[in-house]
PDB file of C-alpha atoms in Angstrom:
ATOM      1  CA  UNK W   1     -56.473-207.670  99.898  1.00 53.00           C
ATOM      2  CA  UNK W   2     -57.567-204.138  98.868  1.00 53.00           C
ATOM      3  CA  UNK W   3     -57.726-201.289 101.307  1.00 57.00           C
ATOM      4  CA  UNK W   4     -60.975-199.309 101.399  1.00 61.00           C
ATOM      5  CA  UNK W   5     -60.647-195.487 101.587  1.00 58.00           C
ATOM      6  CA  UNK W   6     -61.618-194.048 104.903  1.00 60.00           C
ATOM      7  CA  UNK W   7     -65.136-192.671 105.148  1.00 63.00           C
ATOM      8  CA  UNK W   8     -65.740-188.922 104.929  1.00 60.00           C
ATOM      9  CA  UNK W   9     -64.533-186.186 102.571  1.00 58.00           C
ATOM     10  CA  UNK W  10     -61.112-186.690 100.929  1.00 56.00           C
ATOM     11  CA  UNK W  11     -58.186-184.848 102.431  1.00 58.00           C
ATOM     12  CA  UNK W  12     -57.057-181.579 100.947  1.00 56.00           C
ATOM     13  CA  UNK W  13     -53.865-183.101  99.561  1.00 54.00           C
ATOM     14  CA  UNK W  14     -55.704-185.886  97.705  1.00 55.00           C
ATOM     15  CA  UNK W  15     -54.541-185.482  94.031  1.00 51.00           C
ATOM     16  CA  UNK W  16     -57.622-187.267  92.685  1.00 50.00           C
ATOM     17  CA  UNK W  17     -59.999-184.741  94.200  1.00 54.00           C
ATOM     18  CA  UNK W  18     -58.336-181.657  92.723  1.00 52.00           C
ATOM     19  CA  UNK W  19     -59.919-179.985  89.685  1.00 55.00           C
ATOM     20  CA  UNK W  20     -57.929-178.269  86.930  1.00 54.00           C
ATOM     21  CA  UNK W  21     -57.530-174.618  87.605  1.00 57.00           C
ATOM     22  CA  UNK W  22     -59.807-172.286  85.689  1.00 56.00           C
ATOM     23  CA  UNK W  23     -58.100-170.279  82.924  1.00 56.00           C
ATOM     24  CA  UNK W  24     -57.205-166.695  83.819  1.00 56.00           C
ATOM     25  CA  UNK W  25     -60.046-164.282  83.193  1.00 56.00           C
ATOM     26  CA  UNK W  26     -59.967-162.559  79.798  1.00 55.00           C
ATOM     27  CA  UNK W  27     -61.465-159.251  78.722  1.00 56.00           C
ATOM     28  CA  UNK W  28     -65.020-158.736  79.914  1.00 56.00           C
ATOM     29  CA  UNK W  29     -67.733-159.879  77.495  1.00 58.00           C
ATOM     30  CA  UNK W  30     -69.617-157.319  75.510  1.00 57.00           C
ATOM     31  CA  UNK W  31     -68.976-154.982  72.609  1.00 57.00           C
ATOM     32  CA  UNK W  32     -65.457-153.651  72.025  1.00 52.00           C
ATOM     33  CA  UNK W  33     -64.598-150.298  73.540  1.00 51.00           C
ATOM     34  CA  UNK W  34     -65.551-147.228  71.513  1.00 51.00           C
ATOM     35  CA  UNK W  35     -63.166-146.374  68.714  1.00 45.00           C
ATOM     36  CA  UNK W  36     -61.765-149.920  68.611  1.00 45.00           C
ATOM     37  CA  UNK W  37     -63.570-151.888  65.861  1.00 45.00           C
ATOM     38  CA  UNK W  38     -61.248-154.885  66.105  1.00 39.00           C
ATOM     39  CA  UNK W  39     -62.368-156.006  69.550  1.00 42.00           C
ATOM     40  CA  UNK W  40     -58.816-156.016  70.893  1.00 42.00           C
ATOM     41  CA  UNK W  41     -58.294-155.490  74.629  1.00 43.00           C
ATOM     42  CA  UNK W  42     -55.574-153.025  73.712  1.00 42.00           C
ATOM     43  CA  UNK W  43     -56.445-149.388  73.078  1.00 46.00           C
ATOM     44  CA  UNK W  44     -56.669-148.146  69.472  1.00 50.00           C
ATOM     45  CA  UNK W  45     -53.554-146.616  67.924  1.00 49.00           C
ATOM     46  CA  UNK W  46     -52.984-142.933  68.620  1.00 55.00           C
ATOM     47  CA  UNK W  47     -54.262-140.372  66.102  1.00 61.00           C
ATOM     48  CA  UNK W  48     -52.078-138.205  63.910  1.00 64.00           C
ATOM     49  CA  UNK W  49     -49.399-136.805  66.177  1.00 51.00           C
ATOM     50  CA  UNK W  50     -51.460-137.684  69.253  1.00 48.00           C
ATOM     51  CA  UNK W  51     -53.393-134.437  68.982  1.00 46.00           C
ATOM     52  CA  UNK W  52     -56.786-136.149  68.812  1.00 46.00           C
ATOM     53  CA  UNK W  53     -58.143-133.697  66.307  1.00 45.00           C
ATOM     54  CA  UNK W  54     -57.375-130.730  68.492  1.00 45.00           C
ATOM     55  CA  UNK W  55     -55.168-127.860  67.496  1.00 42.00           C
ATOM     56  CA  UNK W  56     -51.941-127.388  69.364  1.00 41.00           C
ATOM     57  CA  UNK W  57     -49.412-129.695  70.901  1.00 50.00           C
ATOM     58  CA  UNK W  58     -45.671-129.696  70.455  1.00 62.00           C
ATOM     59  CA  UNK W  59     -45.850-130.871  66.843  1.00 72.00           C
ATOM     60  CA  UNK W  60     -49.410-131.198  65.492  1.00 80.00           C
ATOM     61  CA  UNK W  61     -48.108-132.677  62.212  1.00 82.00           C
ATOM     62  CA  UNK W  62     -46.155-135.452  63.910  1.00 80.00           C
ATOM     63  CA  UNK W  63     -47.195-138.868  62.583  1.00 82.00           C
ATOM     64  CA  UNK W  64     -49.191-137.382  59.718  1.00 87.00           C
ATOM     65  CA  UNK W  65     -48.368-138.014  56.041  1.00 91.00           C
ATOM     66  CA  UNK W  66     -47.132-134.923  54.200  1.00 94.00           C
ATOM     67  CA  UNK W  67     -49.868-132.417  53.537  1.00 96.00           C
ATOM     68  CA  UNK W  68     -50.846-132.004  49.888  1.00 96.00           C
ATOM     69  CA  UNK W  69     -49.237-129.208  47.929  1.00 95.00           C
ATOM     70  CA  UNK W  70     -51.675-126.483  46.943  1.00 96.00           C
ATOM     71  CA  UNK W  71     -50.817-126.752  43.246  1.00 95.00           C
ATOM     72  CA  UNK W  72     -51.579-130.471  43.172  1.00 96.00           C
ATOM     73  CA  UNK W  73     -54.872-129.879  44.946  1.00 97.00           C
ATOM     74  CA  UNK W  74     -55.851-127.293  42.333  1.00 96.00           C
ATOM     75  CA  UNK W  75     -54.959-129.662  39.476  1.00 97.00           C
ATOM     76  CA  UNK W  76     -56.932-132.479  41.086  1.00 97.00           C
ATOM     77  CA  UNK W  77     -59.959-130.209  41.443  1.00 96.00           C
ATOM     78  CA  UNK W  78     -59.742-129.106  37.806  1.00 96.00           C
ATOM     79  CA  UNK W  79     -59.661-132.741  36.674  1.00 97.00           C
ATOM     80  CA  UNK W  80     -62.736-133.547  38.761  1.00 97.00           C
ATOM     81  CA  UNK W  81     -64.517-130.456  37.454  1.00 95.00           C
ATOM     82  CA  UNK W  82     -63.891-131.462  33.839  1.00 95.00           C
ATOM     83  CA  UNK W  83     -65.045-135.035  34.457  1.00 96.00           C
ATOM     84  CA  UNK W  84     -68.444-133.706  35.540  1.00 95.00           C
ATOM     85  CA  UNK W  85     -68.676-130.551  33.423  1.00 92.00           C
ATOM     86  CA  UNK W  86     -68.199-132.196  30.022  1.00 92.00           C
ATOM     87  CA  UNK W  87     -71.156-134.613  30.335  1.00 92.00           C
ATOM     88  CA  UNK W  88     -73.274-131.835  31.859  1.00 90.00           C
ATOM     89  CA  UNK W  89     -72.436-129.557  28.923  1.00 86.00           C
ATOM     90  CA  UNK W  90     -73.866-132.153  26.574  1.00 87.00           C
ATOM     91  CA  UNK W  91     -76.926-132.741  28.752  1.00 85.00           C
ATOM     92  CA  UNK W  92     -77.561-128.973  28.950  1.00 78.00           C
ATOM     93  CA  UNK W  93     -78.113-128.582  25.207  1.00 79.00           C
ATOM     94  CA  UNK W  94     -81.778-129.705  25.284  1.00 75.00           C
ATOM     95  CA  UNK W  95     -82.393-127.272  28.156  1.00 68.00           C
ATOM     96  CA  UNK W  96     -81.318-124.292  25.998  1.00 68.00           C
ATOM     97  CA  UNK W  97     -78.903-123.189  28.726  1.00 65.00           C
ATOM     98  CA  UNK W  98     -76.342-121.813  26.301  1.00 60.00           C
ATOM     99  CA  UNK W  99     -78.908-120.090  24.126  1.00 63.00           C
ATOM    100  CA  UNK W 100     -80.358-118.312  27.163  1.00 58.00           C
ATOM    101  CA  UNK W 101     -76.881-117.352  28.387  1.00 54.00           C
ATOM    102  CA  UNK W 102     -75.969-115.699  25.087  1.00 58.00           C
ATOM    103  CA  UNK W 103     -79.035-113.484  24.956  1.00 59.00           C
ATOM    104  CA  UNK W 104     -78.240-109.787  25.213  1.00 47.00           C
ATOM    105  CA  UNK W 105     -79.996-109.237  28.511  1.00 50.00           C
ATOM    106  CA  UNK W 106     -79.120-112.525  30.217  1.00 48.00           C
ATOM    107  CA  UNK W 107     -75.895-113.597  31.889  1.00 50.00           C
ATOM    108  CA  UNK W 108     -74.907-117.199  32.465  1.00 49.00           C
ATOM    109  CA  UNK W 109     -76.005-117.240  36.105  1.00 50.00           C
ATOM    110  CA  UNK W 110     -79.470-115.959  35.199  1.00 51.00           C
ATOM    111  CA  UNK W 111     -79.785-118.703  32.625  1.00 49.00           C
ATOM    112  CA  UNK W 112     -80.296-121.133  35.484  1.00 48.00           C
ATOM    113  CA  UNK W 113     -83.508-119.466  36.687  1.00 45.00           C
ATOM    114  CA  UNK W 114     -86.990-120.300  35.570  1.00 45.00           C
ATOM    115  CA  UNK W 115     -88.532-123.045  33.459  1.00 46.00           C
ATOM    116  CA  UNK W 116     -86.700-126.255  32.708  1.00 54.00           C
ATOM    117  CA  UNK W 117     -83.351-124.669  33.608  1.00 74.00           C
ATOM    118  CA  UNK W 118     -84.192-125.207  37.297  1.00 83.00           C
ATOM    119  CA  UNK W 119     -84.244-128.930  36.578  1.00 82.00           C
ATOM    120  CA  UNK W 120     -80.825-128.646  34.958  1.00 83.00           C
ATOM    121  CA  UNK W 121     -79.473-126.684  37.922  1.00 85.00           C
ATOM    122  CA  UNK W 122     -80.681-129.352  40.348  1.00 90.00           C
ATOM    123  CA  UNK W 123     -79.146-132.014  38.140  1.00 90.00           C
ATOM    124  CA  UNK W 124     -75.855-130.127  38.193  1.00 91.00           C
ATOM    125  CA  UNK W 125     -75.858-129.832  41.991  1.00 93.00           C
ATOM    126  CA  UNK W 126     -76.644-133.525  42.435  1.00 95.00           C
ATOM    127  CA  UNK W 127     -73.924-134.529  39.961  1.00 95.00           C
ATOM    128  CA  UNK W 128     -71.126-132.557  41.631  1.00 96.00           C
ATOM    129  CA  UNK W 129     -72.124-133.338  45.221  1.00 97.00           C
ATOM    130  CA  UNK W 130     -72.767-137.047  44.578  1.00 97.00           C
ATOM    131  CA  UNK W 131     -69.506-137.481  42.665  1.00 97.00           C
ATOM    132  CA  UNK W 132     -67.413-135.987  45.453  1.00 97.00           C
ATOM    133  CA  UNK W 133     -69.366-137.658  48.265  1.00 98.00           C
ATOM    134  CA  UNK W 134     -69.356-141.221  46.952  1.00 98.00           C
ATOM    135  CA  UNK W 135     -65.717-141.322  45.866  1.00 97.00           C
ATOM    136  CA  UNK W 136     -64.433-139.607  49.013  1.00 98.00           C
ATOM    137  CA  UNK W 137     -66.377-141.994  51.258  1.00 97.00           C
ATOM    138  CA  UNK W 138     -65.100-144.979  49.249  1.00 96.00           C
ATOM    139  CA  UNK W 139     -61.367-144.491  49.717  1.00 95.00           C
ATOM    140  CA  UNK W 140     -60.765-140.758  50.166  1.00 96.00           C
ATOM    141  CA  UNK W 141     -59.883-140.252  46.510  1.00 97.00           C
ATOM    142  CA  UNK W 142     -61.745-138.718  43.608  1.00 97.00           C
ATOM    143  CA  UNK W 143     -60.343-139.389  40.142  1.00 97.00           C
ATOM    144  CA  UNK W 144     -58.376-136.155  40.241  1.00 97.00           C
ATOM    145  CA  UNK W 145     -56.897-136.920  43.657  1.00 97.00           C
ATOM    146  CA  UNK W 146     -55.952-140.424  42.578  1.00 97.00           C
ATOM    147  CA  UNK W 147     -54.085-139.051  39.570  1.00 97.00           C
ATOM    148  CA  UNK W 148     -52.350-136.441  41.734  1.00 97.00           C
ATOM    149  CA  UNK W 149     -51.491-138.994  44.465  1.00 96.00           C
ATOM    150  CA  UNK W 150     -53.640-137.273  47.111  1.00 97.00           C
ATOM    151  CA  UNK W 151     -56.167-138.498  49.641  1.00 97.00           C
ATOM    152  CA  UNK W 152     -58.780-136.978  51.935  1.00 97.00           C
ATOM    153  CA  UNK W 153     -58.420-138.201  55.514  1.00 96.00           C
ATOM    154  CA  UNK W 154     -60.082-137.530  58.836  1.00 96.00           C
ATOM    155  CA  UNK W 155     -57.957-135.174  60.886  1.00 94.00           C
ATOM    156  CA  UNK W 156     -58.273-137.068  64.160  1.00 91.00           C
ATOM    157  CA  UNK W 157     -57.033-140.495  63.019  1.00 90.00           C
ATOM    158  CA  UNK W 158     -56.274-140.494  59.289  1.00 92.00           C
ATOM    159  CA  UNK W 159     -59.164-142.779  58.367  1.00 95.00           C
ATOM    160  CA  UNK W 160     -61.326-142.475  55.263  1.00 96.00           C
ATOM    161  CA  UNK W 161     -64.157-139.990  55.876  1.00 97.00           C
ATOM    162  CA  UNK W 162     -67.522-141.680  56.449  1.00 97.00           C
ATOM    163  CA  UNK W 163     -70.457-140.921  54.197  1.00 97.00           C
ATOM    164  CA  UNK W 164     -71.853-138.214  56.493  1.00 97.00           C
ATOM    165  CA  UNK W 165     -68.578-136.272  56.619  1.00 97.00           C
ATOM    166  CA  UNK W 166     -67.987-136.770  52.900  1.00 98.00           C
ATOM    167  CA  UNK W 167     -71.437-135.361  52.131  1.00 98.00           C
ATOM    168  CA  UNK W 168     -70.906-132.354  54.398  1.00 98.00           C
ATOM    169  CA  UNK W 169     -67.541-131.680  52.775  1.00 98.00           C
ATOM    170  CA  UNK W 170     -68.988-131.908  49.254  1.00 97.00           C
ATOM    171  CA  UNK W 171     -71.931-129.626  50.069  1.00 97.00           C
ATOM    172  CA  UNK W 172     -69.699-126.886  51.487  1.00 96.00           C
ATOM    173  CA  UNK W 173     -67.295-127.310  48.575  1.00 96.00           C
ATOM    174  CA  UNK W 174     -69.767-127.182  45.671  1.00 95.00           C
ATOM    175  CA  UNK W 175     -73.129-125.750  46.715  1.00 94.00           C
ATOM    176  CA  UNK W 176     -72.231-122.029  47.051  1.00 93.00           C
ATOM    177  CA  UNK W 177     -70.302-122.107  43.767  1.00 90.00           C
ATOM    178  CA  UNK W 178     -73.187-123.748  41.893  1.00 88.00           C
ATOM    179  CA  UNK W 179     -75.912-121.473  43.274  1.00 88.00           C
ATOM    180  CA  UNK W 180     -74.523-117.964  43.509  1.00 86.00           C
ATOM    181  CA  UNK W 181     -70.734-117.614  43.676  1.00 84.00           C
ATOM    182  CA  UNK W 182     -69.255-119.463  40.715  1.00 82.00           C
ATOM    183  CA  UNK W 183     -65.993-117.482  40.739  1.00 86.00           C
ATOM    184  CA  UNK W 184     -65.769-116.006  44.232  1.00 93.00           C
ATOM    185  CA  UNK W 185     -66.303-119.201  46.240  1.00 94.00           C
ATOM    186  CA  UNK W 186     -63.505-121.313  44.662  1.00 93.00           C
ATOM    187  CA  UNK W 187     -61.152-118.339  45.001  1.00 94.00           C
ATOM    188  CA  UNK W 188     -62.050-117.951  48.677  1.00 94.00           C
ATOM    189  CA  UNK W 189     -61.439-121.659  49.331  1.00 95.00           C
ATOM    190  CA  UNK W 190     -58.082-121.467  47.582  1.00 95.00           C
ATOM    191  CA  UNK W 191     -56.959-118.464  49.638  1.00 96.00           C
ATOM    192  CA  UNK W 192     -57.947-120.184  52.883  1.00 95.00           C
ATOM    193  CA  UNK W 193     -56.059-123.338  51.915  1.00 96.00           C
ATOM    194  CA  UNK W 194     -52.942-121.265  51.226  1.00 96.00           C
ATOM    195  CA  UNK W 195     -53.025-119.291  54.474  1.00 96.00           C
ATOM    196  CA  UNK W 196     -54.416-121.852  56.916  1.00 95.00           C
ATOM    197  CA  UNK W 197     -51.952-123.179  59.501  1.00 93.00           C
ATOM    198  CA  UNK W 198     -50.969-125.857  60.225  1.00 94.00           C
ATOM    199  CA  UNK W 199     -53.304-128.161  58.256  1.00 95.00           C
ATOM    200  CA  UNK W 200     -53.996-126.177  55.036  1.00 95.00           C
ATOM    201  CA  UNK W 201     -57.751-126.619  55.389  1.00 96.00           C
ATOM    202  CA  UNK W 202     -60.389-124.912  53.311  1.00 95.00           C
ATOM    203  CA  UNK W 203     -63.826-124.231  54.733  1.00 96.00           C
ATOM    204  CA  UNK W 204     -65.014-127.590  53.412  1.00 97.00           C
ATOM    205  CA  UNK W 205     -62.169-129.330  55.274  1.00 97.00           C
ATOM    206  CA  UNK W 206     -62.879-127.452  58.480  1.00 96.00           C
ATOM    207  CA  UNK W 207     -66.592-128.283  58.280  1.00 97.00           C
ATOM    208  CA  UNK W 208     -65.902-132.007  57.808  1.00 97.00           C
ATOM    209  CA  UNK W 209     -62.770-132.100  60.034  1.00 96.00           C
ATOM    210  CA  UNK W 210     -60.636-133.474  57.208  1.00 97.00           C
ATOM    211  CA  UNK W 211     -57.223-132.865  55.693  1.00 97.00           C
ATOM    212  CA  UNK W 212     -55.748-133.631  52.269  1.00 97.00           C
ATOM    213  CA  UNK W 213     -52.493-135.590  52.390  1.00 96.00           C
ATOM    214  CA  UNK W 214     -50.166-137.216  49.894  1.00 96.00           C
ATOM    215  CA  UNK W 215     -50.057-140.969  49.360  1.00 93.00           C
ATOM    216  CA  UNK W 216     -47.154-143.251  48.541  1.00 80.00           C
ATOM    217  CA  UNK W 217     -46.041-143.135  44.943  1.00 64.00           C
TER     218      UNK W 217
END
């Protein structure tokens, strides 16, 4: 003869009335915290040396790959310049750039003023700026930097510069030299790279908040 359960709610110690415990709460729903693209509940890794892009600290170069040697940076820049200059030299023939530059009363800078030479000057600016911007934003390396085992990196965390920072860096690097200061501007950038401490930044690096470091062989 079966026994009927007593009427009323089951006792607290009834094992058949207990539900499985809910799993422990995880991270709150929503987008990952800023600066953490992986959605991990853990904070992102610290930046170079923990300085967060600021200047100072006990050792601002701690955790950063070795900074690029000035000589290798110059060689990388010369390679990039030749890669763009040679095709532009061929394209400039129909624009009579060299004929105008060799006239008795015209220097090479004046050859870029007036007539179709303005079109060639704009083409030159676009070529240099686009070349540096696209390749730097891709992986931090132009052809010259890849050959010299160098890379452009954001100062605060070592990442590849985004397109906006790469464009700003390229504009500051090339525009003054292509418009008015073909010799003075590169020399000024070189001097600043040599004397800047501790990150060896030129004006283009300071504007974009980048550094140039070496990569593994």
